[in-house]
CSV table of C-alpha atoms and ligand atoms in Angstrom, one decimal:
chain,number,residue,atom,x,y,z
A,1,MET,CA,133.2,71.5,82.7
A,2,ALA,CA,129.9,69.7,82.3
A,3,ARG,CA,128.4,70.0,78.8
A,4,GLU,CA,125.1,71.7,78.5
A,5,LYS,CA,122.2,69.5,77.6
A,6,ILE,CA,120.4,71.1,74.7
A,7,ILE,CA,117.8,68.3,74.1
A,8,GLU,CA,116.4,65.9,76.6
A,9,LEU,CA,113.7,63.3,75.9
A,10,GLN,CA,112.4,61.3,78.9
A,11,GLY,CA,110.0,58.4,78.2
A,12,VAL,CA,108.7,60.0,75.0
A,13,SER,CA,106.2,58.0,73.0
A,14,LYS,CA,104.5,58.8,69.7
A,15,ARG,CA,101.4,56.7,69.2
A,16,TYR,CA,99.2,56.5,66.0
A,17,GLY,CA,95.7,55.1,66.3
A,18,PHE,CA,93.9,53.9,69.3
A,19,GLY,CA,93.1,50.7,71.2
A,20,ASP,CA,93.9,47.5,69.3
A,21,ALA,CA,94.8,49.6,66.2
A,22,ALA,CA,97.4,51.6,68.1
A,23,SER,CA,101.0,51.5,66.9
A,24,TYR,CA,104.0,53.3,68.3
A,25,ALA,CA,106.5,55.2,66.1
A,26,LEU,CA,108.5,56.0,69.3
A,27,LYS,CA,108.2,54.0,72.4
A,28,ASP,CA,109.5,55.2,75.8
A,29,PHE,CA,112.3,57.0,74.1
A,30,ASP,CA,115.1,58.5,76.3
A,31,LEU,CA,117.7,60.7,74.8
A,32,GLU,CA,120.1,63.3,76.0
A,33,VAL,CA,121.9,65.5,73.5
A,34,LYS,CA,124.8,67.8,74.6
A,35,ARG,CA,125.6,71.0,72.8
A,36,GLY,CA,128.2,70.3,70.1
A,37,GLU,CA,127.3,66.7,69.4
A,38,PHE,CA,127.1,65.4,65.8
A,39,ILE,CA,124.7,62.5,66.0
A,40,MET,CA,123.9,60.1,63.2
A,41,ILE,CA,120.7,58.1,63.5
A,42,MET,CA,120.5,54.9,61.6
A,43,GLY,CA,117.9,52.1,61.5
A,44,PRO,CA,115.5,50.2,59.2
A,45,SER,CA,112.7,51.9,57.3
A,46,GLY,CA,109.8,52.6,59.6
A,47,CYS,CA,111.7,52.5,62.9
A,48,GLY,CA,110.8,56.1,63.8
A,49,LYS,CA,113.8,58.2,62.7
A,50,THR,CA,111.8,60.9,60.9
A,51,THR,CA,109.2,60.9,63.7
A,52,LEU,CA,112.0,61.5,66.2
A,53,LEU,CA,113.4,64.5,64.2
A,54,ASN,CA,109.8,65.9,63.9
A,55,VAL,CA,109.3,65.8,67.6
A,56,ILE,CA,112.7,67.3,68.4
A,57,GLY,CA,112.1,70.0,65.8
A,58,LEU,CA,108.7,70.9,67.2
A,59,LEU,CA,106.9,69.9,64.0
A,60,ASP,CA,105.1,67.1,65.8
A,61,LYS,CA,104.0,66.5,69.4
A,62,ALA,CA,104.8,63.5,71.5
A,63,SER,CA,101.7,61.5,72.7
A,64,SER,CA,103.4,61.2,76.1
A,65,GLY,CA,106.6,61.8,78.0
A,66,ILE,CA,108.8,64.8,78.6
A,67,TYR,CA,110.7,66.9,76.1
A,68,LEU,CA,113.1,69.5,77.4
A,69,LEU,CA,114.6,71.9,74.9
A,70,ASN,CA,117.4,74.0,76.3
A,71,GLY,CA,116.1,72.8,79.7
A,72,ARG,CA,112.6,74.0,79.2
A,73,PRO,CA,109.5,71.8,78.7
A,74,ALA,CA,108.8,72.1,74.9
A,75,GLY,CA,105.1,71.1,75.6
A,76,ARG,CA,104.6,74.4,77.4
A,77,LEU,CA,106.1,76.7,74.7
A,78,SER,CA,103.5,79.0,73.1
A,79,THR,CA,102.8,78.6,69.4
A,80,ARG,CA,104.6,81.8,68.8
A,81,LYS,CA,107.7,80.7,70.7
A,82,LYS,CA,107.7,77.4,68.8
A,83,ALA,CA,107.5,79.3,65.5
A,84,LYS,CA,110.4,81.5,66.6
A,85,TYR,CA,112.5,78.4,67.5
A,86,ARG,CA,111.8,76.9,64.2
A,87,SER,CA,112.7,80.0,62.2
A,88,SER,CA,115.9,81.0,64.0
A,89,LYS,CA,117.3,78.3,66.3
A,90,ILE,CA,116.5,75.1,64.4
A,91,GLY,CA,117.5,74.4,60.9
A,92,PHE,CA,115.7,71.6,59.0
A,93,ILE,CA,117.1,69.7,56.1
A,94,PHE,CA,114.5,67.5,54.5
A,95,GLN,CA,114.8,65.1,51.6
A,96,ASN,CA,112.0,66.7,49.7
A,97,PHE,CA,113.3,70.2,49.3
A,98,ASN,CA,110.6,72.8,48.9
A,99,LEU,CA,112.1,75.7,47.1
A,100,ILE,CA,109.5,78.3,46.0
A,101,PRO,CA,109.3,78.0,42.2
A,102,THR,CA,108.6,81.6,41.5
A,103,LEU,CA,111.6,83.0,43.5
A,104,ASN,CA,115.2,82.9,42.2
A,105,ILE,CA,117.8,80.9,44.1
A,106,LEU,CA,119.1,84.0,46.0
A,107,ASP,CA,115.7,85.0,47.2
A,108,ASN,CA,114.8,81.4,48.1
A,109,VAL,CA,118.0,80.9,50.1
A,110,THR,CA,117.7,84.3,52.0
A,111,LEU,CA,114.0,83.9,52.8
A,112,PRO,CA,114.7,82.9,56.5
A,113,LEU,CA,116.5,86.2,56.9
A,114,VAL,CA,113.3,88.1,56.0
A,115,TYR,CA,111.7,86.6,59.1
A,116,CYS,CA,114.8,87.7,61.1
A,117,GLY,CA,114.2,91.3,59.9
A,118,TYR,CA,117.4,91.7,57.9
A,119,SER,CA,117.7,94.4,55.2
A,120,ARG,CA,117.8,93.4,51.6
A,121,LEU,CA,121.4,94.4,51.3
A,122,LYS,CA,122.4,92.3,54.3
A,123,ARG,CA,120.4,89.4,53.0
A,124,GLU,CA,122.1,89.5,49.6
A,125,ARG,CA,125.5,89.7,51.2
A,126,GLN,CA,124.8,86.6,53.3
A,127,GLY,CA,123.1,84.9,50.4
A,128,ASP,CA,126.2,85.5,48.2
A,129,GLU,CA,128.5,84.0,50.8
A,130,ILE,CA,126.5,80.9,51.5
A,131,LEU,CA,125.8,80.2,47.8
A,132,GLU,CA,129.5,80.5,47.2
A,133,ARG,CA,130.2,77.9,49.9
A,134,PHE,CA,127.7,75.5,48.2
A,135,HIS,CA,129.2,76.2,44.8
A,136,LEU,CA,126.1,77.8,43.5
A,137,GLN,CA,127.2,81.4,43.1
A,138,LYS,CA,126.6,81.3,39.3
A,139,LYS,CA,123.0,80.3,39.8
A,140,GLU,CA,121.8,83.1,42.1
A,141,TYR,CA,119.4,84.5,39.6
A,142,TYR,CA,118.1,81.2,38.2
A,143,LEU,CA,114.7,79.8,39.1
A,144,PRO,CA,114.7,76.4,40.9
A,145,SER,CA,113.4,74.7,37.8
A,146,GLN,CA,116.5,75.8,35.9
A,147,LEU,CA,118.8,73.9,38.3
A,148,SER,CA,119.5,70.2,38.5
A,149,GLY,CA,118.0,68.1,41.3
A,150,GLY,CA,121.3,68.1,43.2
A,151,GLN,CA,121.8,71.8,42.8
A,152,GLN,CA,118.3,72.4,44.1
A,153,GLN,CA,118.9,70.3,47.1
A,154,ARG,CA,122.2,72.1,47.8
A,155,ALA,CA,120.3,75.4,47.6
A,156,ALA,CA,117.6,74.1,50.0
A,157,ILE,CA,120.4,73.1,52.4
A,158,ALA,CA,122.0,76.5,52.1
A,159,ARG,CA,118.6,78.0,53.0
A,160,SER,CA,118.3,75.8,56.1
A,161,LEU,CA,121.7,77.0,57.3
A,162,ILE,CA,121.7,80.7,56.4
A,163,ALA,CA,120.2,81.9,59.7
A,164,ASN,CA,122.9,80.1,61.5
A,165,PRO,CA,120.7,77.8,63.6
A,166,GLU,CA,122.3,76.2,66.6
A,167,ILE,CA,120.5,72.9,66.1
A,168,ILE,CA,120.5,71.3,62.7
A,169,LEU,CA,118.1,68.4,62.0
A,170,ALA,CA,118.8,66.6,58.8
A,171,ASP,CA,116.7,63.8,57.3
A,172,GLU,CA,118.9,61.9,54.8
A,173,PRO,CA,120.3,65.1,53.4
A,174,THR,CA,122.6,63.3,51.0
A,175,GLY,CA,120.2,60.6,50.1
A,176,ASN,CA,119.5,61.8,46.5
A,177,LEU,CA,122.8,63.4,45.9
A,178,ASP,CA,125.7,62.4,43.6
A,179,SER,CA,129.0,61.8,45.5
A,180,ARG,CA,130.4,65.3,44.7
A,181,SER,CA,127.3,67.1,46.0
A,182,ALA,CA,127.2,64.8,49.0
A,183,HIS,CA,130.8,65.7,49.8
A,184,ILE,CA,130.1,69.4,49.6
A,185,VAL,CA,127.1,69.1,51.9
A,186,MET,CA,128.9,66.9,54.4
A,187,GLU,CA,132.0,69.2,54.5
A,188,GLU,CA,129.7,72.1,55.1
A,189,LEU,CA,127.9,70.3,57.9
A,190,LYS,CA,131.3,69.4,59.3
A,191,SER,CA,132.4,73.0,59.5
A,192,ILE,CA,129.1,74.1,61.0
A,193,HIS,CA,129.6,71.4,63.6
A,194,GLU,CA,133.2,72.5,64.3
A,195,GLU,CA,131.8,75.9,65.2
A,196,GLY,CA,130.0,74.3,68.2
A,197,ASN,CA,126.6,73.7,66.7
A,198,THR,CA,124.6,70.5,67.3
A,199,ILE,CA,123.6,68.3,64.4
A,200,ILE,CA,121.3,65.3,64.4
A,201,MET,CA,121.3,63.6,61.1
A,202,VAL,CA,119.4,60.5,59.8
A,203,THR,CA,121.3,58.5,57.2
A,204,HIS,CA,121.2,55.0,55.6
A,205,ASN,CA,124.9,55.4,54.6
A,206,PRO,CA,127.3,53.8,57.1
A,207,SER,CA,130.3,55.5,55.5
A,208,LEU,CA,129.1,58.9,56.6
A,209,THR,CA,129.3,57.9,60.3
A,210,THR,CA,133.0,59.0,60.2
A,211,TYR,CA,131.7,62.6,60.5
A,212,ALA,CA,129.7,61.8,63.7
A,213,THR,CA,130.6,62.1,67.3
A,214,ARG,CA,127.9,59.6,68.2
A,215,VAL,CA,126.0,56.9,66.3
A,216,ILE,CA,122.5,55.7,67.4
A,217,ASN,CA,120.9,52.7,65.8
A,218,MET,CA,117.1,52.6,66.2
A,219,LEU,CA,114.8,49.7,66.1
A,220,ASP,CA,111.0,49.7,66.4
A,221,GLY,CA,110.7,53.1,68.0
A,222,HIS,CA,113.5,52.7,70.5
A,223,ILE,CA,117.3,52.9,70.7
A,224,ASP,CA,119.1,49.7,69.9
A,225,THR,CA,122.7,50.8,70.2
A,226,ASP,CA,124.2,54.2,71.1
A,227,ILE,CA,127.9,54.7,70.6
A,228,LYS,CA,129.8,57.8,71.3
A,229,THR,CA,133.1,58.1,69.4
A,230,VAL,CA,134.1,61.4,70.9
A,231,ALA,CA,134.1,62.2,74.6
A,232,ASP,CA,131.9,65.1,75.8
A,233,ARG,CA,134.9,67.1,76.9
A,234,ASP,CA,136.3,66.9,73.3
A,235,LEU,CA,133.2,68.2,71.6
A,236,PRO,CA,133.7,71.5,69.8
A,237,GLN,CA,133.2,74.5,71.9
A,238,PRO,CA,130.4,76.9,70.8
A,239,ILE,CA,131.9,80.1,69.4
A,240,SER,CA,129.7,82.9,68.4
A,241,VAL,CA,131.1,83.3,64.9
A,242,HIS,CA,128.2,83.8,62.7
A,243,ILE,CA,128.2,83.8,58.9
A,244,LYS,CA,128.1,87.5,58.9
A,245,HIS,CA,131.1,87.8,61.3
A,246,ARG,CA,133.2,85.3,59.4
A,247,LYS,CA,132.8,87.6,56.5
A,248,LYS,CA,134.8,90.3,58.3
A,249,SER,CA,137.7,88.0,59.2
A,250,THR,CA,138.1,86.9,55.5
A,251,PRO,CA,137.6,90.0,53.5
A,252,LYS,CA,137.7,88.4,50.1
A,253,THR,CA,137.2,90.5,47.0
A,254,LYS,CA,133.6,91.2,47.7
A,255,LYS,CA,132.8,92.3,44.1
A,256,GLU,CA,134.3,89.3,42.5
A,257,PRO,CA,131.3,87.0,42.2
A,258,LYS,CA,129.3,89.8,40.6
A,259,LEU,CA,131.4,89.5,37.5
A,260,LEU,CA,129.9,86.1,37.1
A,261,ARG,CA,126.4,87.4,37.1
A,262,SER,CA,126.0,88.6,33.6
A,263,ASP,CA,122.3,88.0,33.3
A,264,ALA,CA,119.8,90.7,32.7
A,265,GLU,CA,118.1,90.4,36.0
A,266,PHE,CA,121.3,91.3,37.8
A,267,LEU,CA,122.0,94.3,35.6
A,268,LYS,CA,118.4,95.5,36.3
A,269,LYS,CA,119.0,95.3,40.0
A,270,GLU,CA,122.3,97.1,39.7
A,271,GLN,CA,120.7,100.0,37.9
A,272,LYS,CA,118.1,100.5,40.7
B,1,ATP,N1,100.7,60.1,60.2
B,1,ATP,C1,100.9,58.8,60.5
B,1,ATP,N2,99.9,57.9,60.8
B,1,ATP,C2,100.1,56.6,61.1
B,1,ATP,N3,101.3,56.1,61.2
B,1,ATP,C3,102.4,56.8,60.9
B,1,ATP,C4,102.3,58.2,60.5
B,1,ATP,N4,103.5,58.7,60.4
B,1,ATP,C5,104.4,57.7,60.6
B,1,ATP,N5,103.7,56.6,60.9
B,1,ATP,C6,104.3,55.3,61.2
B,1,ATP,O1,105.3,55.5,62.2
B,1,ATP,C7,106.4,54.6,61.9
B,1,ATP,C8,107.7,55.4,61.9
B,1,ATP,O2,107.7,56.2,60.8
B,1,ATP,P1,108.9,57.2,60.4
B,1,ATP,O3,108.6,58.0,59.2
B,1,ATP,O4,109.4,57.9,61.6
B,1,ATP,O5,110.0,56.0,60.0
B,1,ATP,P2,111.5,56.2,59.4
B,1,ATP,O6,112.4,55.5,60.4
B,1,ATP,O7,111.8,57.6,59.2
B,1,ATP,O8,111.5,55.4,58.1
B,1,ATP,P3,112.3,55.7,56.7
B,1,ATP,O9,113.7,55.2,56.8
B,1,ATP,O10,111.5,54.8,55.7
B,1,ATP,O11,112.2,57.2,56.4
B,1,ATP,C9,106.1,53.9,60.6
B,1,ATP,O12,105.6,52.6,60.9
B,1,ATP,C10,105.0,54.7,60.0
B,1,ATP,O13,104.1,53.9,59.3
B,2,MG,MG1,112.2,58.8,57.4
């Protein structure tokens, strides 16, 4: 069975400046991404990796060329449709994590579910689970400033993944992390990939390419080398197991993490 193309770039260029001052962050870039690929993008600083993720994630517009997202020209998507894609189908993991300083970790992480229209109870349940997976269950009611840099980044990554996006775009997600945190993040991305989701990740760390099904090296706005390590037919099949459904299949002691939350804020909430 032919694999579905989820992303297709045909002759995409991104130009900055005009005339003699014009420079290209992407030049005549062609790329086909099949559902279920885990692509690692490597290449020297300034070769266009972030620009590529921004174009794919609809945060930036190509200067020329064609971009098909799920077979539809992205250039013709309305602003509303683009916003919908970005909030529910595409998960971004950036290096500079922007947690909201006045919200606790649980509220920060579950914020995307507000836009999906989930009830508070449902959001908290999903938040509990994802924070447990990122080893942050004890920090739910802390403010971002009370967490270490690595913990904040893990929380930001949990937030990117909570709405179960089918495309994950990650720009050096482990760049500033210690090896233990990096391992937690990579194992989480691995399990998300095994569920059939598509991941495109920029990294400078060659040892992480063992997680990838394809490694692309970029140079000056184009693809230098492109190597698939897993054949299309062996890519994970999409399964519609969402975080919320997984919960049902592993009915762990739901109340257990609550014992860990002894802070006043939690008790206040319980009394409501
Ligand atoms: N807003 C902008 N205006 C002008 N030039 C820009 C702009 N944004 C990016 N560029 C240029 O586009 C090129 C590609 O930038 P990009 O951020 O995509 O590189 P990168 O591969 O992600 O690099 P790094 O590994 O350092 O993050 C660079 O030469 C950069 O200077
Ligand atoms: Mg970059």
